[in-house]
mmCIF file of C-alpha atoms in Angstrom:
data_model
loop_
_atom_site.group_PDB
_atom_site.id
_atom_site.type_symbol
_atom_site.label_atom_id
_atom_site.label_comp_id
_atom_site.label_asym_id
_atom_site.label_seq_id
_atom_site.Cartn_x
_atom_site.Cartn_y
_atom_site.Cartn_z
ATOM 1 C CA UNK A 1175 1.478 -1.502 -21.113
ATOM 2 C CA UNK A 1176 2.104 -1.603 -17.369
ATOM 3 C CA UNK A 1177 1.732 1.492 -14.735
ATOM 4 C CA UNK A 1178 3.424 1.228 -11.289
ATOM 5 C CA UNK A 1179 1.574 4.785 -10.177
ATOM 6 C CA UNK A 1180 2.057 6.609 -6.418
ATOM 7 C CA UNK A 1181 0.503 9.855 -4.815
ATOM 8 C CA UNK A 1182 2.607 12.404 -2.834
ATOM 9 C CA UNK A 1183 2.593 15.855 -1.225
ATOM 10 C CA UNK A 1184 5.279 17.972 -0.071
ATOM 11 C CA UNK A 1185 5.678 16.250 2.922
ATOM 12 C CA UNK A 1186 7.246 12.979 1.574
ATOM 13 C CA UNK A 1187 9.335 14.803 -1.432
ATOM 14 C CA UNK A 1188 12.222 13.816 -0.559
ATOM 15 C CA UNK A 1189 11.599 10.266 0.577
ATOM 16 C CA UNK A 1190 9.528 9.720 -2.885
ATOM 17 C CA UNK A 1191 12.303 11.305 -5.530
ATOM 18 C CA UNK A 1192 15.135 9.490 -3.072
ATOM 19 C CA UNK A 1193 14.642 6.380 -1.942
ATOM 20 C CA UNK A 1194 11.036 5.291 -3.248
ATOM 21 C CA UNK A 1195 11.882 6.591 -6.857
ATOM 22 C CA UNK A 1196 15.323 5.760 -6.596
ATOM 23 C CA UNK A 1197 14.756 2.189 -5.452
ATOM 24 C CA UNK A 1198 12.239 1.527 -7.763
ATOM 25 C CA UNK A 1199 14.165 2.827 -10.809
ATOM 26 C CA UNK A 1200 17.293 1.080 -9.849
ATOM 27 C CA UNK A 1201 15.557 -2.728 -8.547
ATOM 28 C CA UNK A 1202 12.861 -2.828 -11.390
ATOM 29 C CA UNK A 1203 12.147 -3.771 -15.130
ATOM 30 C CA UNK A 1204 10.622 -0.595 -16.463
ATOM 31 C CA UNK A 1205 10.794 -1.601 -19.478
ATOM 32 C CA UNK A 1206 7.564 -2.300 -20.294
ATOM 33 C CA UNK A 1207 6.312 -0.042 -17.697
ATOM 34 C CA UNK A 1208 5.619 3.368 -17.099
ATOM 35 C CA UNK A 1209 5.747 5.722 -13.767
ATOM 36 C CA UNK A 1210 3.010 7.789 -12.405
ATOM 37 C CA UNK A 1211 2.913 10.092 -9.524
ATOM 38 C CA UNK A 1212 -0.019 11.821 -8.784
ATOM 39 C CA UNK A 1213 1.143 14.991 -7.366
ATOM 40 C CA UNK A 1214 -0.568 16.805 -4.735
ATOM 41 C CA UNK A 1215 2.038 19.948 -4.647
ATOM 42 C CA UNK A 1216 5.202 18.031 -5.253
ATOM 43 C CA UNK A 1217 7.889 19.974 -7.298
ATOM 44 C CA UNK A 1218 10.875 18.296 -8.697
ATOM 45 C CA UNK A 1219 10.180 15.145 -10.131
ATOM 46 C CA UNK A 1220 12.051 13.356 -12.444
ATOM 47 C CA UNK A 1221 11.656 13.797 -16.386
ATOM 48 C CA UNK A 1222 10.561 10.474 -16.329
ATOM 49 C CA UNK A 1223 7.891 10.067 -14.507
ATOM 50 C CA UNK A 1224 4.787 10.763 -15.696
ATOM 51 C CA UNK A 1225 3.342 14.135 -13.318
ATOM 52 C CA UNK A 1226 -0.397 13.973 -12.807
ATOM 53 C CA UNK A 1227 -1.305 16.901 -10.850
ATOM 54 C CA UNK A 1228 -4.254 15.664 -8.575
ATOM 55 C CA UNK A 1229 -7.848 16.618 -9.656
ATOM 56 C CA UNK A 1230 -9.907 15.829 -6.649
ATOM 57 C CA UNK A 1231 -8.470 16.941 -3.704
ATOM 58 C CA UNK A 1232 -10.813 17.573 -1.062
ATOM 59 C CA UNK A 1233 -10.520 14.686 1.617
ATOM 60 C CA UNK A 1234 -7.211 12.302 2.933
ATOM 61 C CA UNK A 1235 -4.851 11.688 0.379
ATOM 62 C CA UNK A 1236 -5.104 7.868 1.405
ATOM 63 C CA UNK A 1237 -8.391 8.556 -0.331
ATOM 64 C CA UNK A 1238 -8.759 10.209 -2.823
ATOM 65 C CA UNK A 1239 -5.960 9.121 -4.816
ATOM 66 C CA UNK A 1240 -7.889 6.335 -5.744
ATOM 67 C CA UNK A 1241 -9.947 8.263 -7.270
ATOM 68 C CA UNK A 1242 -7.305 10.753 -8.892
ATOM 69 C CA UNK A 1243 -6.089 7.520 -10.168
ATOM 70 C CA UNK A 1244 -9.374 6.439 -11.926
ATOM 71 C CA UNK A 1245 -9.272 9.885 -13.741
ATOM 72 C CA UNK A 1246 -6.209 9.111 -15.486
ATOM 73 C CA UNK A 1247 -6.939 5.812 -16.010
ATOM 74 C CA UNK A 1248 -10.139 6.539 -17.554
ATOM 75 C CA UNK A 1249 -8.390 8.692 -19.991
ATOM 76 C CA UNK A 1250 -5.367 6.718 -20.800
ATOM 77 C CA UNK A 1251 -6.931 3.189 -21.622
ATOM 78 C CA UNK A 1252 -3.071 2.117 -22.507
ATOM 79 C CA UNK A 1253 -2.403 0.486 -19.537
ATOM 80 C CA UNK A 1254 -3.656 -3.223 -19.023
ATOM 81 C CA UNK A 1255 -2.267 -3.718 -15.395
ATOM 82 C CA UNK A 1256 -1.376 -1.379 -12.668
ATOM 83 C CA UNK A 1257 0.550 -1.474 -9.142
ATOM 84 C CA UNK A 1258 -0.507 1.271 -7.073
ATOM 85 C CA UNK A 1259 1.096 1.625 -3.917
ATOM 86 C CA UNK A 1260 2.559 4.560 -1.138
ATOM 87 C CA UNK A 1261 5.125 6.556 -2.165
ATOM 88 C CA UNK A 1262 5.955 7.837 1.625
ATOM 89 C CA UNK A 1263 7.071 4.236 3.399
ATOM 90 C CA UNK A 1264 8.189 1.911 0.347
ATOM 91 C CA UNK A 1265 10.969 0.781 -0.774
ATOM 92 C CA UNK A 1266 11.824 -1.732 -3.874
ATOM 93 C CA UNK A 1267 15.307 -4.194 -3.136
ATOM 94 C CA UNK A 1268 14.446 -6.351 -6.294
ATOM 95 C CA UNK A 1269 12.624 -6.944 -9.464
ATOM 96 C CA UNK A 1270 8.798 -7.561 -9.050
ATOM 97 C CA UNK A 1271 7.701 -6.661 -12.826
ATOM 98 C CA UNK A 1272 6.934 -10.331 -13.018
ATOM 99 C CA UNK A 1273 3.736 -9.619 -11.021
ATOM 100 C CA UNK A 1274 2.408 -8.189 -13.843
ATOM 101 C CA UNK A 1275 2.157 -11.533 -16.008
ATOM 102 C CA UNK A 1276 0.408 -13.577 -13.242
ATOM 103 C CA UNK A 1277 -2.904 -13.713 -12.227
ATOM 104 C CA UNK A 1278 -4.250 -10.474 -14.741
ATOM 105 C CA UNK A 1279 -7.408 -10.977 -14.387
ATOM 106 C CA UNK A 1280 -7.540 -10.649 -10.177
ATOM 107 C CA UNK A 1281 -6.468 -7.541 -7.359
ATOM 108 C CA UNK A 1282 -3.000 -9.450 -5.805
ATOM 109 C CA UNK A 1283 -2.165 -7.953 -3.183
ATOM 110 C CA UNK A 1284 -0.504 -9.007 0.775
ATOM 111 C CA UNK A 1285 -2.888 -10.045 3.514
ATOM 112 C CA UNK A 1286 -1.402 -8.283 6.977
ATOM 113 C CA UNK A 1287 -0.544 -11.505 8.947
ATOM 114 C CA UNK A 1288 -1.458 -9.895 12.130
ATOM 115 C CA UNK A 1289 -3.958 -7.281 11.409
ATOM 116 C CA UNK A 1290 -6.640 -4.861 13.365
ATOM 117 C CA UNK A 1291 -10.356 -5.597 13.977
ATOM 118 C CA UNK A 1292 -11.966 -4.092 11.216
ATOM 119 C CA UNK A 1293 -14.016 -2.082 14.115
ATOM 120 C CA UNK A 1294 -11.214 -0.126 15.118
ATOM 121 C CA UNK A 1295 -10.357 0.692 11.153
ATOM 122 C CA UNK A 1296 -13.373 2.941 10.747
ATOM 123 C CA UNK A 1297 -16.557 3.666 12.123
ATOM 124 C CA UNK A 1298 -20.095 2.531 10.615
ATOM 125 C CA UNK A 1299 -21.416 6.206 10.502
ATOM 126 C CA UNK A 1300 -18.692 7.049 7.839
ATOM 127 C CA UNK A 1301 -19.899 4.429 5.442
ATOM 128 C CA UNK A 1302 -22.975 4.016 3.233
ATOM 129 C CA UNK A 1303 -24.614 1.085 4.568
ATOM 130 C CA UNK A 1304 -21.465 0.778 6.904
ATOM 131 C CA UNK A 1305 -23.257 -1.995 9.007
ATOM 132 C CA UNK A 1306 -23.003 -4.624 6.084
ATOM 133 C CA UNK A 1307 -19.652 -3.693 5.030
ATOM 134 C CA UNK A 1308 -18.424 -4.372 8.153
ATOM 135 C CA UNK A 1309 -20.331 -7.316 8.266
ATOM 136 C CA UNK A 1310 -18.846 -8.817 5.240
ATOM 137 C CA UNK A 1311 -15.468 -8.091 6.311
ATOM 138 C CA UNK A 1312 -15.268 -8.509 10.170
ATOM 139 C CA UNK A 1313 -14.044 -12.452 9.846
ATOM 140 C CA UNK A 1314 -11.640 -11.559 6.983
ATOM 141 C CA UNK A 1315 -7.838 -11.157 7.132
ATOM 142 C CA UNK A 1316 -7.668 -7.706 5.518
ATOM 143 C CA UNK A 1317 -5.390 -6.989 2.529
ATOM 144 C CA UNK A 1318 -2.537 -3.989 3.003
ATOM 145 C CA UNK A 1319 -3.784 -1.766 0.346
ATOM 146 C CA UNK A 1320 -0.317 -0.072 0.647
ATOM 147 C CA UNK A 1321 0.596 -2.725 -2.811
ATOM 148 C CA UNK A 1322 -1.990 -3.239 -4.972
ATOM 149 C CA UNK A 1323 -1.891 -4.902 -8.487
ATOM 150 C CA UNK A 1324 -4.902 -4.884 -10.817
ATOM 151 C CA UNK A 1325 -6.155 -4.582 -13.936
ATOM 152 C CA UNK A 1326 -7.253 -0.990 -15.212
ATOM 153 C CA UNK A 1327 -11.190 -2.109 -14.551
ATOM 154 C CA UNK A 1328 -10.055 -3.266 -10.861
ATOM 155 C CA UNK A 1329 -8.978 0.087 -10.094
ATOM 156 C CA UNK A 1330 -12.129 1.846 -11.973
ATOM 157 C CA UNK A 1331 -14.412 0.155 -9.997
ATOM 158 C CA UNK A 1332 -12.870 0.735 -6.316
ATOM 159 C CA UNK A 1333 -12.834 4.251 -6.927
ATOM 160 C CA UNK A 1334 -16.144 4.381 -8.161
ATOM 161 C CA UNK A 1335 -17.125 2.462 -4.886
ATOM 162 C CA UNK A 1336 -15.064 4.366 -2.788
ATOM 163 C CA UNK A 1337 -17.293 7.706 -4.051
ATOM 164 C CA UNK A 1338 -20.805 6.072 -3.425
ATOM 165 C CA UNK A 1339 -19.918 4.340 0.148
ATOM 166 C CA UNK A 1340 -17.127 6.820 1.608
ATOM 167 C CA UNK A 1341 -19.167 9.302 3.109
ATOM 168 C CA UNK A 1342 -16.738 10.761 5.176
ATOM 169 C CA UNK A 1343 -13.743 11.139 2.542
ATOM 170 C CA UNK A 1344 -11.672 12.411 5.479
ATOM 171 C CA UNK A 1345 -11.762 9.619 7.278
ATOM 172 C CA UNK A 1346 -8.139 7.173 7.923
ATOM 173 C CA UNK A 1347 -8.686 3.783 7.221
ATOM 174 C CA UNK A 1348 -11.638 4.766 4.486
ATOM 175 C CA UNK A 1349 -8.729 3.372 1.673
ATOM 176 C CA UNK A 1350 -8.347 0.060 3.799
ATOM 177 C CA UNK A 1351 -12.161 -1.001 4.398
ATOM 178 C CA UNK A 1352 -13.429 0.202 0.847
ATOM 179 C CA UNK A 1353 -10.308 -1.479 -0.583
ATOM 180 C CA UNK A 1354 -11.003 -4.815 1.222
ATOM 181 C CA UNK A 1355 -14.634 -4.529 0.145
ATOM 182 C CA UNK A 1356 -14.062 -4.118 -3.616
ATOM 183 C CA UNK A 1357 -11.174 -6.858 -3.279
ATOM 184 C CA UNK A 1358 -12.849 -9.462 -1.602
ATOM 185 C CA UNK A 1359 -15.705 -8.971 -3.408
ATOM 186 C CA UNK A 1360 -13.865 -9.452 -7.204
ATOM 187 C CA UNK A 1361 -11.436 -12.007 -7.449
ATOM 188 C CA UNK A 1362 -8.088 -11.565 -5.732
ATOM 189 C CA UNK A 1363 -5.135 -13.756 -5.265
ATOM 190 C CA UNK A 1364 -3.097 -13.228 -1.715
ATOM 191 C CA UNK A 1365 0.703 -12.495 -2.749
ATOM 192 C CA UNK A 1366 3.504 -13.550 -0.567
ATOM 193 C CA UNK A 1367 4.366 -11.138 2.129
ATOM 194 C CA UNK A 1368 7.816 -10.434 0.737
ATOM 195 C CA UNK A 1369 6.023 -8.078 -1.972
ATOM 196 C CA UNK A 1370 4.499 -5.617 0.721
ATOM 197 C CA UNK A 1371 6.599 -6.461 4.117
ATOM 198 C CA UNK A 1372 5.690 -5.004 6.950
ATOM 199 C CA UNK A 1373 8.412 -5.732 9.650
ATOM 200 C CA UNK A 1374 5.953 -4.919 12.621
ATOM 201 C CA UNK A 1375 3.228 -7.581 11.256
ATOM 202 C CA UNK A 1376 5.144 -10.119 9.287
ATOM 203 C CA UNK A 1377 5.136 -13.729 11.208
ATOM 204 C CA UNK A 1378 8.589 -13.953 9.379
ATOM 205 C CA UNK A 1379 11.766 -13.292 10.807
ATOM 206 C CA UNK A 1380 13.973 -10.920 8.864
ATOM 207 C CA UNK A 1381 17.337 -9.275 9.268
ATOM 208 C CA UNK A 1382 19.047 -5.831 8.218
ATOM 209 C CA UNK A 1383 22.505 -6.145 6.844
ATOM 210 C CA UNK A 1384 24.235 -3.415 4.997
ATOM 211 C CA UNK A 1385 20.950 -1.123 5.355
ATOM 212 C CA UNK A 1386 19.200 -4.097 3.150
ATOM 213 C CA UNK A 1387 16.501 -6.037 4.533
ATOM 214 C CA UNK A 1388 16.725 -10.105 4.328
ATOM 215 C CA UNK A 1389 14.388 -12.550 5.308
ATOM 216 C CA UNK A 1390 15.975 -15.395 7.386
ATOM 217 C CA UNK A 1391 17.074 -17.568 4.432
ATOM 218 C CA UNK A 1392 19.170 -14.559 2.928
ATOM 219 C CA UNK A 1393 16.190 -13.396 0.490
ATOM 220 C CA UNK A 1394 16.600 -10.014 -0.442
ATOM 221 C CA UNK A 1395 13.012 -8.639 0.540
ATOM 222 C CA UNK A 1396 11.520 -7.497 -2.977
ATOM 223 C CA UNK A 1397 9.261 -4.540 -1.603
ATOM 224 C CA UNK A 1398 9.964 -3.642 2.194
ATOM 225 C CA UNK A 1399 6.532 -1.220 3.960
ATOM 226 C CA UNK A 1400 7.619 0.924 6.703
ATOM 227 C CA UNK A 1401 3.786 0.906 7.676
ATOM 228 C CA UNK A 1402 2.745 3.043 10.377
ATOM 229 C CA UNK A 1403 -0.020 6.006 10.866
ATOM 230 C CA UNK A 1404 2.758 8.237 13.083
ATOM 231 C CA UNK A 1405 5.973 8.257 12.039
ATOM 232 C CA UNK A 1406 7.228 7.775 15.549
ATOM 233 C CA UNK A 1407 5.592 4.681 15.687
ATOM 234 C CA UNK A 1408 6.957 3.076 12.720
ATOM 235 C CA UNK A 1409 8.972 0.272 12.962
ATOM 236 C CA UNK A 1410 11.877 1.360 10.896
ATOM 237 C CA UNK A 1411 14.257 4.359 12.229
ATOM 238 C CA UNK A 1412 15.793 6.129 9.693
ATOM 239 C CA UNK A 1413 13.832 4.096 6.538
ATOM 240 C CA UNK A 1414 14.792 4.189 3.064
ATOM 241 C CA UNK A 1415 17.200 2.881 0.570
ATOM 242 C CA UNK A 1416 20.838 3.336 0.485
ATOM 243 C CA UNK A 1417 23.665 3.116 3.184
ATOM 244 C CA UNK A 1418 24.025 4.376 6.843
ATOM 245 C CA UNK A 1419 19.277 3.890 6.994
ATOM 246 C CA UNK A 1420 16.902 1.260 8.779
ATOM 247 C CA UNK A 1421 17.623 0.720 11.922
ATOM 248 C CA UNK A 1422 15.039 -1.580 13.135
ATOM 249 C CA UNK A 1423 13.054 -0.463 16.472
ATOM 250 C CA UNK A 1424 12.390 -3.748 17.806
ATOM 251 C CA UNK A 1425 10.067 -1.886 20.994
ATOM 252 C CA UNK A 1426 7.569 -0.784 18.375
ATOM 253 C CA UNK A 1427 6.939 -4.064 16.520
ATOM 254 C CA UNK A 1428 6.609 -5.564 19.982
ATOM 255 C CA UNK A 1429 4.203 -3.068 20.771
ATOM 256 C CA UNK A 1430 1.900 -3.357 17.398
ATOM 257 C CA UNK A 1431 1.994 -7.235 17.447
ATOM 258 C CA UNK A 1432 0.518 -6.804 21.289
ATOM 259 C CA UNK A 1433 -1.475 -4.116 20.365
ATOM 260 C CA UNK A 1434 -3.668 -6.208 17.377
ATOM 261 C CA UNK A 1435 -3.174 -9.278 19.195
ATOM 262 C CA UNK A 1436 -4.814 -8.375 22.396
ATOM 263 C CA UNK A 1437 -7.898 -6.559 20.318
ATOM 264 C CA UNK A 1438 -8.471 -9.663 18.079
ATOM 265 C CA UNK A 1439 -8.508 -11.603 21.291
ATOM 266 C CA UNK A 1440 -10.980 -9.322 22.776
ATOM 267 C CA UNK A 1441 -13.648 -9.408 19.623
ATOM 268 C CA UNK A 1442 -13.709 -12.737 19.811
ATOM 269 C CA UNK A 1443 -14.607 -12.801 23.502
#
């Protein structure tokens, strides 16, 4: 059995029943797949998703849902593969249940095409022996651990990591560096960037027609990542799924692609 699982507060309620629910319910085989969220004071799901109120809760969602994840896994040994992802910025246009038959064994997942320096991600202090993880990953492209697919043991074992090296569980970007560590360290196949596209970092142009987002062939875009710490700064005005949303802010993506361009130009010097 499959699991495509999320984690939410009250803050992205309506985004998650809406348009990352609604998308996903609407785009994707569930047939052989169940729905998680992990709920962090979210009221009014739907009947038929499974509600997981969270367990651990002291430190950044980002976080810790990784390990509220690894609870219910560890007690529901049903499912075989999982897609975890953010239930705040996503959006599914098409079917991507498919994902689930290829490469079980591995973490798939997108590498960011234009990415930061892992030194502005998060700081060596709020790491256990931050100085090698850093190490290991400062000349990798690092995976967007907004999509991830796994199996079960994949997911075990990053949380599990993610409680003995996160010592700051507070900390934004904790989710990214631990989740490149445990990634690159297992093995991991790098998924097209149409399953986790990020408008502001893809190298591939893309269009919006009919508030659907196309790549430049006409592709419907399967999963579509509104990525963005502030939501100010996102690329997408007005994100979601349905008609009369995403209007595409073409000054912010300009801005990001500068922004990480000009700091991986300066590590190297």
């Amino acid at each position: 059995m499959n699991l495509i699982a999320t984690a939410g507060n009250e803050k992205i309620q309506d985004f998650l029943v809406n348009d990352w629910y609604r998308s996903l319910k609407e785009n994707v085989d569930l047939s052989k797949t169940d729905v998680l969220v992990i709920n962090y004071g979210l009221t009014g799901l739907p009947k038929e998703v499974i509600n997981f109120p969270a367990v651990e809760r002291s430190g950044l969602i980002n976080n810790t849902r990784f390990i509220n994840l690894a609870i219910f896994l560890e007690n529901h040994p049903e499912y075989d593969q999982i897609l975890f992802c953010d239930g705040g910025d996503i959006i599914f246009q098409s079917d991507i249940s498919h994902l689930f038959e290829e490469h079980r064994d591995a973490f798939r997942a997108v590498v960011e095409q234009l990415s930061p320096p892992i030194d502005l991600v998060v700081k060596e202090e709020d790491l256990v022996n931050g100085k090698e993880i850093k190490s290991f990953l400062s000349n990798k492209k690092l995976f967007n651990v907004g999509v991830i697919i796994a199996p079960r043991e994949g997911f075990l074992e990053l949380a599990r990591t993610m409680e003995r090296r996160l010592k700051n569980i507070n900390v934004w970007g904790g989710d990214t560096v631990i989740g490149n560590y445990v990634i690159y360290k297992n093995p991991h196949v790098e998924l097209p960037s149409k399953y986790n596209f990020i408008p502001s970092t893809a190298r591939e142009k893309f269009y919006v027609k009919d508030s659907k987002f196309y790549l430049e062939n006409g592709e419907l875009i399967p999963i579509v990542h509104n990525a963005g710490r502030y939501r100010f700064l996102r690329p997408v005005k007005d994100f979601g799924y349905g008609p009369g949303k995403n209007r595409v802010n073409k000054f912010n993506i300009w801005m990001f692609r500068m922004l990480f361009s000009v700091s991986n130009f300066l590590k190297m010097k």
